[in-house]
PDB file of C-alpha atoms in Angstrom:
ATOM      1  CA  MET Q  39       0.000   0.000   0.000  1.00  0.00           C
ATOM      2  CA  PHE Q  40       1.289   3.485  -0.857  1.00  0.00           C
ATOM      3  CA  ASN Q  41       2.460   5.409   2.192  1.00  0.00           C
ATOM      4  CA  PRO Q  42       2.920   9.136   1.358  1.00  0.00           C
ATOM      5  CA  GLU Q  43       5.280   9.610   4.285  1.00  0.00           C
ATOM      6  CA  THR Q  44       7.763   6.906   3.325  1.00  0.00           C
ATOM      7  CA  SER Q  45       7.366   6.151  -0.368  1.00  0.00           C
ATOM      8  CA  GLN Q  46      10.312   6.857  -2.660  1.00  0.00           C
ATOM      9  CA  ASP Q  47       7.738   8.143  -5.155  1.00  0.00           C
ATOM     10  CA  LEU Q  48       6.642  10.930  -2.786  1.00  0.00           C
ATOM     11  CA  HIS Q  49       8.378  13.708  -4.675  1.00  0.00           C
ATOM     12  CA  LEU Q  50       6.915  12.770  -8.050  1.00  0.00           C
ATOM     13  CA  VAL Q  51       3.426  12.241  -6.606  1.00  0.00           C
ATOM     14  CA  THR Q  52       3.635  15.571  -4.800  1.00  0.00           C
ATOM     15  CA  CYS Q  53       4.552  17.349  -8.026  1.00  0.00           C
ATOM     16  CA  ILE Q  54       1.666  15.769  -9.922  1.00  0.00           C
ATOM     17  CA  PHE Q  55      -0.869  16.648  -7.237  1.00  0.00           C
ATOM     18  CA  ALA Q  56       0.485  20.172  -6.856  1.00  0.00           C
ATOM     19  CA  ILE Q  57       0.066  20.793 -10.581  1.00  0.00           C
ATOM     20  CA  ARG Q  58      -3.407  19.237 -10.513  1.00  0.00           C
ATOM     21  CA  LYS Q  59      -4.300  21.583  -7.673  1.00  0.00           C
ATOM     22  CA  VAL Q  60      -3.378  24.577  -9.850  1.00  0.00           C
ATOM     23  CA  VAL Q  61      -5.609  23.258 -12.634  1.00  0.00           C
ATOM     24  CA  LEU Q  62      -8.474  22.786 -10.192  1.00  0.00           C
ATOM     25  CA  GLU Q  63      -8.081  26.323  -8.902  1.00  0.00           C
ATOM     26  CA  LEU Q  64      -8.663  27.548 -12.438  1.00  0.00           C
ATOM     27  CA  CYS Q  65     -11.313  25.087 -13.594  1.00  0.00           C
ATOM     28  CA  ARG Q  66     -13.080  23.524 -10.611  1.00  0.00           C
ATOM     29  CA  PRO Q  67     -12.443  25.512  -7.417  1.00  0.00           C
ATOM     30  CA  GLU Q  68     -15.251  23.632  -5.647  1.00  0.00           C
ATOM     31  CA  ALA Q  69     -13.161  20.434  -5.801  1.00  0.00           C
ATOM     32  CA  LEU Q  70     -10.168  21.833  -3.937  1.00  0.00           C
ATOM     33  CA  GLY Q  71     -11.218  20.187  -0.688  1.00  0.00           C
ATOM     34  CA  ASP Q  72      -9.964  16.863  -2.017  1.00  0.00           C
ATOM     35  CA  PHE Q  73      -6.421  18.198  -2.177  1.00  0.00           C
ATOM     36  CA  GLN Q  74      -5.997  20.194   1.021  1.00  0.00           C
ATOM     37  CA  TYR Q  75      -3.636  17.575   2.440  1.00  0.00           C
ATOM     38  CA  ILE Q  76      -1.050  18.802  -0.048  1.00  0.00           C
ATOM     39  CA  GLN Q  77      -0.512  21.723   2.327  1.00  0.00           C
ATOM     40  CA  SER Q  78       0.762  19.455   5.116  1.00  0.00           C
ATOM     41  CA  PRO Q  79       4.521  19.649   5.865  1.00  0.00           C
ATOM     42  CA  VAL Q  80       5.309  16.148   4.618  1.00  0.00           C
ATOM     43  CA  LEU Q  81       3.868  17.058   1.218  1.00  0.00           C
ATOM     44  CA  ASN Q  82       5.252  20.566   0.938  1.00  0.00           C
ATOM     45  CA  PHE Q  83       6.634  20.552  -2.604  1.00  0.00           C
ATOM     46  CA  THR Q  84       9.235  23.263  -2.292  1.00  0.00           C
ATOM     47  CA  THR Q  85      10.681  21.488   0.744  1.00  0.00           C
ATOM     48  CA  GLN Q  86      10.556  18.005  -0.738  1.00  0.00           C
ATOM     49  CA  ILE Q  87      12.209  19.036  -3.996  1.00  0.00           C
ATOM     50  CA  ALA Q  88      15.387  20.056  -2.194  1.00  0.00           C
ATOM     51  CA  GLY Q  89      15.895  17.064   0.055  1.00  0.00           C
ATOM     52  CA  SER Q  90      17.312  16.961   3.554  1.00  0.00           C
ATOM     53  CA  GLY Q  91      20.734  18.183   2.423  1.00  0.00           C
ATOM     54  CA  PHE Q  92      19.414  21.579   1.368  1.00  0.00           C
ATOM     55  CA  GLN Q  93      20.186  24.176   4.028  1.00  0.00           C
ATOM     56  CA  PRO Q  94      19.653  27.944   3.684  1.00  0.00           C
ATOM     57  CA  SER Q  95      23.067  28.426   5.273  1.00  0.00           C
ATOM     58  CA  GLU Q  96      24.563  26.990   2.070  1.00  0.00           C
ATOM     59  CA  VAL Q  97      23.179  29.835  -0.056  1.00  0.00           C
ATOM     60  CA  LEU Q  98      25.933  32.305   0.783  1.00  0.00           C
ATOM     61  CA  SER Q  99      28.783  29.828   1.178  1.00  0.00           C
ATOM     62  CA  SER Q 100      30.495  31.104  -1.961  1.00  0.00           C
ATOM     63  CA  LEU Q 101      30.243  34.749  -0.887  1.00  0.00           C
ATOM     64  CA  SER Q 102      32.180  36.801   1.615  1.00  0.00           C
ATOM     65  CA  VAL Q 103      29.720  38.066   4.226  1.00  0.00           C
ATOM     66  CA  SER Q 104      32.255  39.413   6.671  1.00  0.00           C
ATOM     67  CA  GLY Q 105      33.062  43.054   7.297  1.00  0.00           C
ATOM     68  CA  SER Q 106      31.132  46.066   8.510  1.00  0.00           C
ATOM     69  CA  ASN Q 107      29.255  46.916   5.320  1.00  0.00           C
ATOM     70  CA  THR Q 108      25.582  46.071   5.056  1.00  0.00           C
ATOM     71  CA  SER Q 109      24.708  43.922   2.047  1.00  0.00           C
ATOM     72  CA  VAL Q 110      21.341  43.484   0.359  1.00  0.00           C
ATOM     73  CA  PHE Q 111      19.735  40.139  -0.521  1.00  0.00           C
ATOM     74  CA  VAL Q 112      16.644  40.073  -2.770  1.00  0.00           C
ATOM     75  CA  ASP Q 113      14.578  36.882  -2.430  1.00  0.00           C
ATOM     76  CA  VAL Q 114      12.552  36.820  -5.668  1.00  0.00           C
ATOM     77  CA  GLY Q 115       9.401  34.723  -5.367  1.00  0.00           C
ATOM     78  CA  GLY Q 116      10.433  34.103  -1.775  1.00  0.00           C
ATOM     79  CA  SER Q 117       6.968  33.264  -0.412  1.00  0.00           C
ATOM     80  CA  THR Q 118       6.754  34.192   3.281  1.00  0.00           C
ATOM     81  CA  GLY Q 119      10.521  34.558   3.567  1.00  0.00           C
ATOM     82  CA  HIS Q 120      11.366  31.220   5.159  1.00  0.00           C
ATOM     83  CA  VAL Q 121      14.777  31.046   3.465  1.00  0.00           C
ATOM     84  CA  SER Q 122      15.645  34.709   4.077  1.00  0.00           C
ATOM     85  CA  ILE Q 123      14.652  34.423   7.734  1.00  0.00           C
ATOM     86  CA  GLN Q 124      17.091  31.571   8.329  1.00  0.00           C
ATOM     87  CA  ILE Q 125      19.917  33.302   6.474  1.00  0.00           C
ATOM     88  CA  ALA Q 126      19.246  36.562   8.331  1.00  0.00           C
ATOM     89  CA  ARG Q 127      19.749  34.887  11.691  1.00  0.00           C
ATOM     90  CA  SER Q 128      23.336  34.002  10.813  1.00  0.00           C
ATOM     91  CA  ASN Q 129      24.068  37.251   8.936  1.00  0.00           C
ATOM     92  CA  PRO Q 130      22.796  40.095  11.130  1.00  0.00           C
ATOM     93  CA  LYS Q 131      24.430  42.824   9.005  1.00  0.00           C
ATOM     94  CA  TRP Q 132      22.500  41.859   5.877  1.00  0.00           C
ATOM     95  CA  LYS Q 133      19.183  43.319   4.725  1.00  0.00           C
ATOM     96  CA  PHE Q 134      16.620  41.084   3.015  1.00  0.00           C
ATOM     97  CA  ILE Q 135      13.842  42.045   0.613  1.00  0.00           C
ATOM     98  CA  VAL Q 136      11.348  39.252  -0.049  1.00  0.00           C
ATOM     99  CA  GLN Q 137       9.244  39.629  -3.193  1.00  0.00           C
ATOM    100  CA  ASP Q 138       6.028  37.795  -3.999  1.00  0.00           C
ATOM    101  CA  SER Q 139       2.332  38.282  -4.819  1.00  0.00           C
ATOM    102  CA  SER Q 140       0.214  40.759  -2.857  1.00  0.00           C
ATOM    103  CA  GLU Q 141      -1.644  37.997  -0.993  1.00  0.00           C
ATOM    104  CA  THR Q 142       1.581  36.294   0.045  1.00  0.00           C
ATOM    105  CA  VAL Q 143       3.219  39.561   1.103  1.00  0.00           C
ATOM    106  CA  THR Q 144       0.213  40.427   3.277  1.00  0.00           C
ATOM    107  CA  LEU Q 145       0.473  37.054   5.005  1.00  0.00           C
ATOM    108  CA  ALA Q 146       4.251  37.286   5.378  1.00  0.00           C
ATOM    109  CA  LYS Q 147       4.139  40.698   7.033  1.00  0.00           C
ATOM    110  CA  SER Q 148       1.843  39.328   9.731  1.00  0.00           C
ATOM    111  CA  GLN Q 149       4.215  36.584  10.831  1.00  0.00           C
ATOM    112  CA  VAL Q 150       7.768  37.944  10.704  1.00  0.00           C
ATOM    113  CA  PRO Q 151       9.772  36.659  13.705  1.00  0.00           C
ATOM    114  CA  GLU Q 152      10.751  39.373  16.164  1.00  0.00           C
ATOM    115  CA  ASP Q 153      14.456  38.544  16.048  1.00  0.00           C
ATOM    116  CA  VAL Q 154      14.779  39.398  12.324  1.00  0.00           C
ATOM    117  CA  LYS Q 155      12.010  41.940  11.747  1.00  0.00           C
ATOM    118  CA  ASP Q 156      14.517  44.796  11.416  1.00  0.00           C
ATOM    119  CA  GLN Q 157      16.372  42.925   8.673  1.00  0.00           C
ATOM    120  CA  LEU Q 158      13.405  41.885   6.523  1.00  0.00           C
ATOM    121  CA  SER Q 159      11.048  43.828   4.297  1.00  0.00           C
ATOM    122  CA  PHE Q 160       8.448  42.581   1.820  1.00  0.00           C
ATOM    123  CA  GLN Q 161       7.555  43.838  -1.621  1.00  0.00           C
ATOM    124  CA  VAL Q 162       4.914  42.970  -4.213  1.00  0.00           C
ATOM    125  CA  HIS Q 163       6.626  42.020  -7.468  1.00  0.00           C
ATOM    126  CA  ASP Q 164       6.259  39.562 -10.331  1.00  0.00           C
ATOM    127  CA  LEU Q 165       9.020  37.832 -12.240  1.00  0.00           C
ATOM    128  CA  TRP Q 166       8.647  39.502 -15.606  1.00  0.00           C
ATOM    129  CA  THR Q 167       8.511  43.169 -14.716  1.00  0.00           C
ATOM    130  CA  GLU Q 168      11.581  45.312 -14.213  1.00  0.00           C
ATOM    131  CA  GLN Q 169      13.314  44.562 -10.915  1.00  0.00           C
ATOM    132  CA  PRO Q 170      12.668  47.554  -8.605  1.00  0.00           C
ATOM    133  CA  VAL Q 171      15.511  46.877  -6.152  1.00  0.00           C
ATOM    134  CA  ARG Q 172      18.646  48.312  -7.704  1.00  0.00           C
ATOM    135  CA  GLY Q 173      22.199  47.662  -6.642  1.00  0.00           C
ATOM    136  CA  ALA Q 174      21.591  44.607  -4.449  1.00  0.00           C
ATOM    137  CA  ASP Q 175      24.408  42.153  -3.822  1.00  0.00           C
ATOM    138  CA  VAL Q 176      22.387  38.960  -4.351  1.00  0.00           C
ATOM    139  CA  TYR Q 177      19.229  38.121  -6.290  1.00  0.00           C
ATOM    140  CA  PHE Q 178      18.003  34.713  -5.154  1.00  0.00           C
ATOM    141  CA  PHE Q 179      15.469  32.355  -6.774  1.00  0.00           C
ATOM    142  CA  LYS Q 180      14.383  29.125  -5.082  1.00  0.00           C
ATOM    143  CA  THR Q 181      12.582  26.511  -7.201  1.00  0.00           C
ATOM    144  CA  ILE Q 182      11.337  29.169  -9.621  1.00  0.00           C
ATOM    145  CA  PHE Q 183      12.980  28.485 -12.972  1.00  0.00           C
ATOM    146  CA  HIS Q 184      11.976  24.831 -13.245  1.00  0.00           C
ATOM    147  CA  ASP Q 185       8.363  26.051 -13.507  1.00  0.00           C
ATOM    148  CA  TRP Q 186       9.050  27.884 -16.762  1.00  0.00           C
ATOM    149  CA  SER Q 187      10.284  27.251 -20.296  1.00  0.00           C
ATOM    150  CA  ASP Q 188      13.454  28.894 -21.580  1.00  0.00           C
ATOM    151  CA  THR Q 189      11.427  31.716 -23.132  1.00  0.00           C
ATOM    152  CA  TYR Q 190       9.980  32.838 -19.810  1.00  0.00           C
ATOM    153  CA  SER Q 191      13.123  32.034 -17.827  1.00  0.00           C
ATOM    154  CA  VAL Q 192      15.140  34.310 -20.112  1.00  0.00           C
ATOM    155  CA  LYS Q 193      12.491  36.977 -19.612  1.00  0.00           C
ATOM    156  CA  THR Q 194      12.915  36.616 -15.837  1.00  0.00           C
ATOM    157  CA  LEU Q 195      16.685  37.101 -16.062  1.00  0.00           C
ATOM    158  CA  ARG Q 196      16.399  40.060 -18.414  1.00  0.00           C
ATOM    159  CA  ALA Q 197      13.995  41.763 -16.002  1.00  0.00           C
ATOM    160  CA  LEU Q 198      16.941  42.007 -13.583  1.00  0.00           C
ATOM    161  CA  ILE Q 199      19.393  43.725 -15.905  1.00  0.00           C
ATOM    162  CA  LEU Q 200      18.624  47.400 -15.287  1.00  0.00           C
ATOM    163  CA  ALA Q 201      18.861  46.788 -11.535  1.00  0.00           C
ATOM    164  CA  LEU Q 202      22.196  44.974 -11.537  1.00  0.00           C
ATOM    165  CA  LYS Q 203      25.453  46.497 -10.382  1.00  0.00           C
ATOM    166  CA  ASP Q 204      28.822  45.185 -11.487  1.00  0.00           C
ATOM    167  CA  GLY Q 205      29.501  41.985  -9.557  1.00  0.00           C
ATOM    168  CA  ALA Q 206      25.909  41.348  -8.469  1.00  0.00           C
ATOM    169  CA  ARG Q 207      25.348  37.649  -7.879  1.00  0.00           C
ATOM    170  CA  ILE Q 208      22.385  35.633  -9.148  1.00  0.00           C
ATOM    171  CA  ILE Q 209      21.883  32.474  -7.099  1.00  0.00           C
ATOM    172  CA  ILE Q 210      19.291  29.911  -8.152  1.00  0.00           C
ATOM    173  CA  ALA Q 211      18.314  26.981  -5.928  1.00  0.00           C
ATOM    174  CA  ASP Q 212      16.874  24.398  -8.280  1.00  0.00           C
ATOM    175  CA  ILE Q 213      17.442  21.016  -9.868  1.00  0.00           C
ATOM    176  CA  CYS Q 214      20.534  20.439 -11.997  1.00  0.00           C
ATOM    177  CA  ILE Q 215      20.240  17.101 -13.772  1.00  0.00           C
ATOM    178  CA  PRO Q 216      23.598  15.305 -13.475  1.00  0.00           C
ATOM    179  CA  PRO Q 217      25.325  13.309 -16.230  1.00  0.00           C
ATOM    180  CA  ARG Q 218      24.048   9.756 -16.589  1.00  0.00           C
ATOM    181  CA  GLY Q 219      25.491   7.481 -13.932  1.00  0.00           C
ATOM    182  CA  ALA Q 220      26.890  10.328 -11.811  1.00  0.00           C
ATOM    183  CA  VAL Q 221      24.398   9.775  -8.968  1.00  0.00           C
ATOM    184  CA  SER Q 222      22.392   6.852  -7.621  1.00  0.00           C
ATOM    185  CA  LEU Q 223      19.821   5.255  -9.912  1.00  0.00           C
ATOM    186  CA  TYR Q 224      16.978   6.366  -7.619  1.00  0.00           C
ATOM    187  CA  LYS Q 225      18.142   9.974  -7.560  1.00  0.00           C
ATOM    188  CA  GLU Q 226      18.591  10.073 -11.333  1.00  0.00           C
ATOM    189  CA  GLN Q 227      15.180   8.484 -11.912  1.00  0.00           C
ATOM    190  CA  TRP Q 228      13.593  11.029  -9.570  1.00  0.00           C
ATOM    191  CA  MET Q 229      15.176  13.989 -11.365  1.00  0.00           C
ATOM    192  CA  ARG Q 230      14.390  12.739 -14.853  1.00  0.00           C
ATOM    193  CA  GLY Q 231      10.872  11.800 -13.774  1.00  0.00           C
ATOM    194  CA  LEU Q 232      10.333  15.301 -12.450  1.00  0.00           C
ATOM    195  CA  ASP Q 233      11.651  16.674 -15.736  1.00  0.00           C
ATOM    196  CA  LEU Q 234       9.004  14.664 -17.610  1.00  0.00           C
ATOM    197  CA  VAL Q 235       6.269  15.891 -15.276  1.00  0.00           C
ATOM    198  CA  MET Q 236       7.270  19.528 -15.776  1.00  0.00           C
ATOM    199  CA  LYS Q 237       7.392  19.065 -19.551  1.00  0.00           C
ATOM    200  CA  CYS Q 238       3.985  17.371 -19.708  1.00  0.00           C
ATOM    201  CA  PHE Q 239       2.043  19.504 -17.245  1.00  0.00           C
ATOM    202  CA  ALA Q 240       3.677  22.926 -17.329  1.00  0.00           C
ATOM    203  CA  ASN Q 241       5.587  23.199 -20.632  1.00  0.00           C
ATOM    204  CA  ALA Q 242       8.642  23.654 -18.410  1.00  0.00           C
ATOM    205  CA  LYS Q 243      11.678  21.529 -17.595  1.00  0.00           C
ATOM    206  CA  GLU Q 244      14.555  20.649 -15.324  1.00  0.00           C
ATOM    207  CA  ARG Q 245      17.970  21.623 -16.697  1.00  0.00           C
ATOM    208  CA  ASP Q 246      21.452  20.130 -16.758  1.00  0.00           C
ATOM    209  CA  PHE Q 247      24.735  22.041 -16.425  1.00  0.00           C
ATOM    210  CA  GLU Q 248      24.959  22.969 -20.094  1.00  0.00           C
ATOM    211  CA  GLU Q 249      21.338  24.117 -20.204  1.00  0.00           C
ATOM    212  CA  TRP Q 250      21.810  26.379 -17.176  1.00  0.00           C
ATOM    213  CA  ALA Q 251      24.908  27.913 -18.762  1.00  0.00           C
ATOM    214  CA  ALA Q 252      23.049  28.397 -22.038  1.00  0.00           C
ATOM    215  CA  LEU Q 253      20.105  30.040 -20.263  1.00  0.00           C
ATOM    216  CA  PHE Q 254      22.299  32.836 -18.895  1.00  0.00           C
ATOM    217  CA  ALA Q 255      24.013  33.229 -22.267  1.00  0.00           C
ATOM    218  CA  MET Q 256      20.632  33.548 -24.001  1.00  0.00           C
ATOM    219  CA  ALA Q 257      19.534  36.204 -21.523  1.00  0.00           C
ATOM    220  CA  ASP Q 258      22.656  38.359 -21.916  1.00  0.00           C
ATOM    221  CA  THR Q 259      26.339  37.618 -22.481  1.00  0.00           C
ATOM    222  CA  ARG Q 260      27.185  39.982 -19.628  1.00  0.00           C
ATOM    223  CA  PHE Q 261      26.047  37.269 -17.222  1.00  0.00           C
ATOM    224  CA  LYS Q 262      29.159  35.296 -16.289  1.00  0.00           C
ATOM    225  CA  PHE Q 263      28.142  31.727 -15.487  1.00  0.00           C
ATOM    226  CA  LEU Q 264      30.014  30.579 -12.378  1.00  0.00           C
ATOM    227  CA  GLY Q 265      28.872  26.976 -12.227  1.00  0.00           C
ATOM    228  CA  VAL Q 266      26.802  24.649 -10.060  1.00  0.00           C
ATOM    229  CA  ARG Q 267      27.202  23.540  -6.433  1.00  0.00           C
ATOM    230  CA  THR Q 268      25.277  20.579  -5.018  1.00  0.00           C
ATOM    231  CA  PRO Q 269      25.362  20.236  -1.206  1.00  0.00           C
ATOM    232  CA  PRO Q 270      25.839  16.651   0.054  1.00  0.00           C
ATOM    233  CA  GLY Q 271      22.497  14.910   0.455  1.00  0.00           C
ATOM    234  CA  SER Q 272      20.549  17.540  -1.474  1.00  0.00           C
ATOM    235  CA  LYS Q 273      18.561  17.016  -4.647  1.00  0.00           C
ATOM    236  CA  ALA Q 274      18.641  20.747  -5.295  1.00  0.00           C
ATOM    237  CA  SER Q 275      21.742  22.584  -6.448  1.00  0.00           C
ATOM    238  CA  PHE Q 276      22.917  26.172  -6.390  1.00  0.00           C
ATOM    239  CA  ILE Q 277      23.304  27.586  -9.884  1.00  0.00           C
ATOM    240  CA  GLU Q 278      25.303  30.815  -9.841  1.00  0.00           C
ATOM    241  CA  ALA Q 279      26.132  33.660 -12.177  1.00  0.00           C
ATOM    242  CA  GLU Q 280      27.594  37.127 -11.792  1.00  0.00           C
ATOM    243  CA  TRP Q 281      26.776  40.334 -13.646  1.00  0.00           C
ATOM    244  CA  ARG Q 282      29.967  41.458 -15.374  1.00  0.00           C
ATOM    245  CA  PRO Q 283      29.090  44.291 -17.788  1.00  0.00           C
ATOM    246  CA  PHE Q 284      32.727  45.261 -18.305  1.00  0.00           C
ATOM    247  CA  ASP Q 285      34.138  41.760 -18.639  1.00  0.00           C
ATOM    248  CA  THR Q 286      35.478  40.952 -22.090  1.00  0.00           C
ATOM    249  CA  LEU Q 287      34.946  37.219 -21.530  1.00  0.00           C
ATOM    250  CA  SER Q 288      31.630  35.907 -22.832  1.00  0.00           C
ATOM    251  CA  SER Q 289      29.472  33.779 -20.562  1.00  0.00           C
ATOM    252  CA  GLN Q 290      28.638  31.719 -23.660  1.00  0.00           C
ATOM    253  CA  SER Q 291      31.690  29.564 -22.892  1.00  0.00           C
ATOM    254  CA  GLY Q 292      29.692  27.964 -20.063  1.00  0.00           C
ATOM    255  CA  GLY Q 293      32.784  27.621 -17.902  1.00  0.00           C
ATOM    256  CA  ILE Q 294      33.320  28.274 -14.246  1.00  0.00           C
TER     257      ILE Q 294
END
């Protein structure tokens, strides 16, 4: 019998039901009661997609966060700020701006923990309009790009350009499909299965290393692709690029 708390198919089933829930919201809102259990922690898709090895503390591991200067971290599509809140607790000199829909921002503002409320602010914003926060140090996207085709993902990256300062970092927490045989059979099956689900249900996809590099190159050659980091035990990876408008090297090389 299928047990949603222990099955190895949990992640794929969660994805399918989450997408079906979106369809129901549009077509049959009266049927949503059948799918409310999706909201429970064990079936939280954005948590399950990362795996137990994904820790917010890993986000800034490639950056220098020491010193007296305040840095700015923009969490694009950051929901209620759960990632930013955890990072803020270990980086008290940083300021965090969490961007999402108006409904989500209203909810988030009502539940900010006291210990980080001076570090966090919330802003209504969508992915495809010009980024209003200019000159930030980091623009962070967690499990956003796998929901969209290359056309819309490029549009998301280009919406950042006018806001970017030289050296601004773009950090994406998402799936990076490894070469065949590079990980366990189960992990590879899970990733490729999720890729099929995203293709079939959302006209989207998971990407491998070369596809991530190509995505930044398609958006603008001034994005310098820095590579991919995968924390031990995590299904999600950190895909990183830097805005280098004065760099003569083209990010089309796809190198690190």
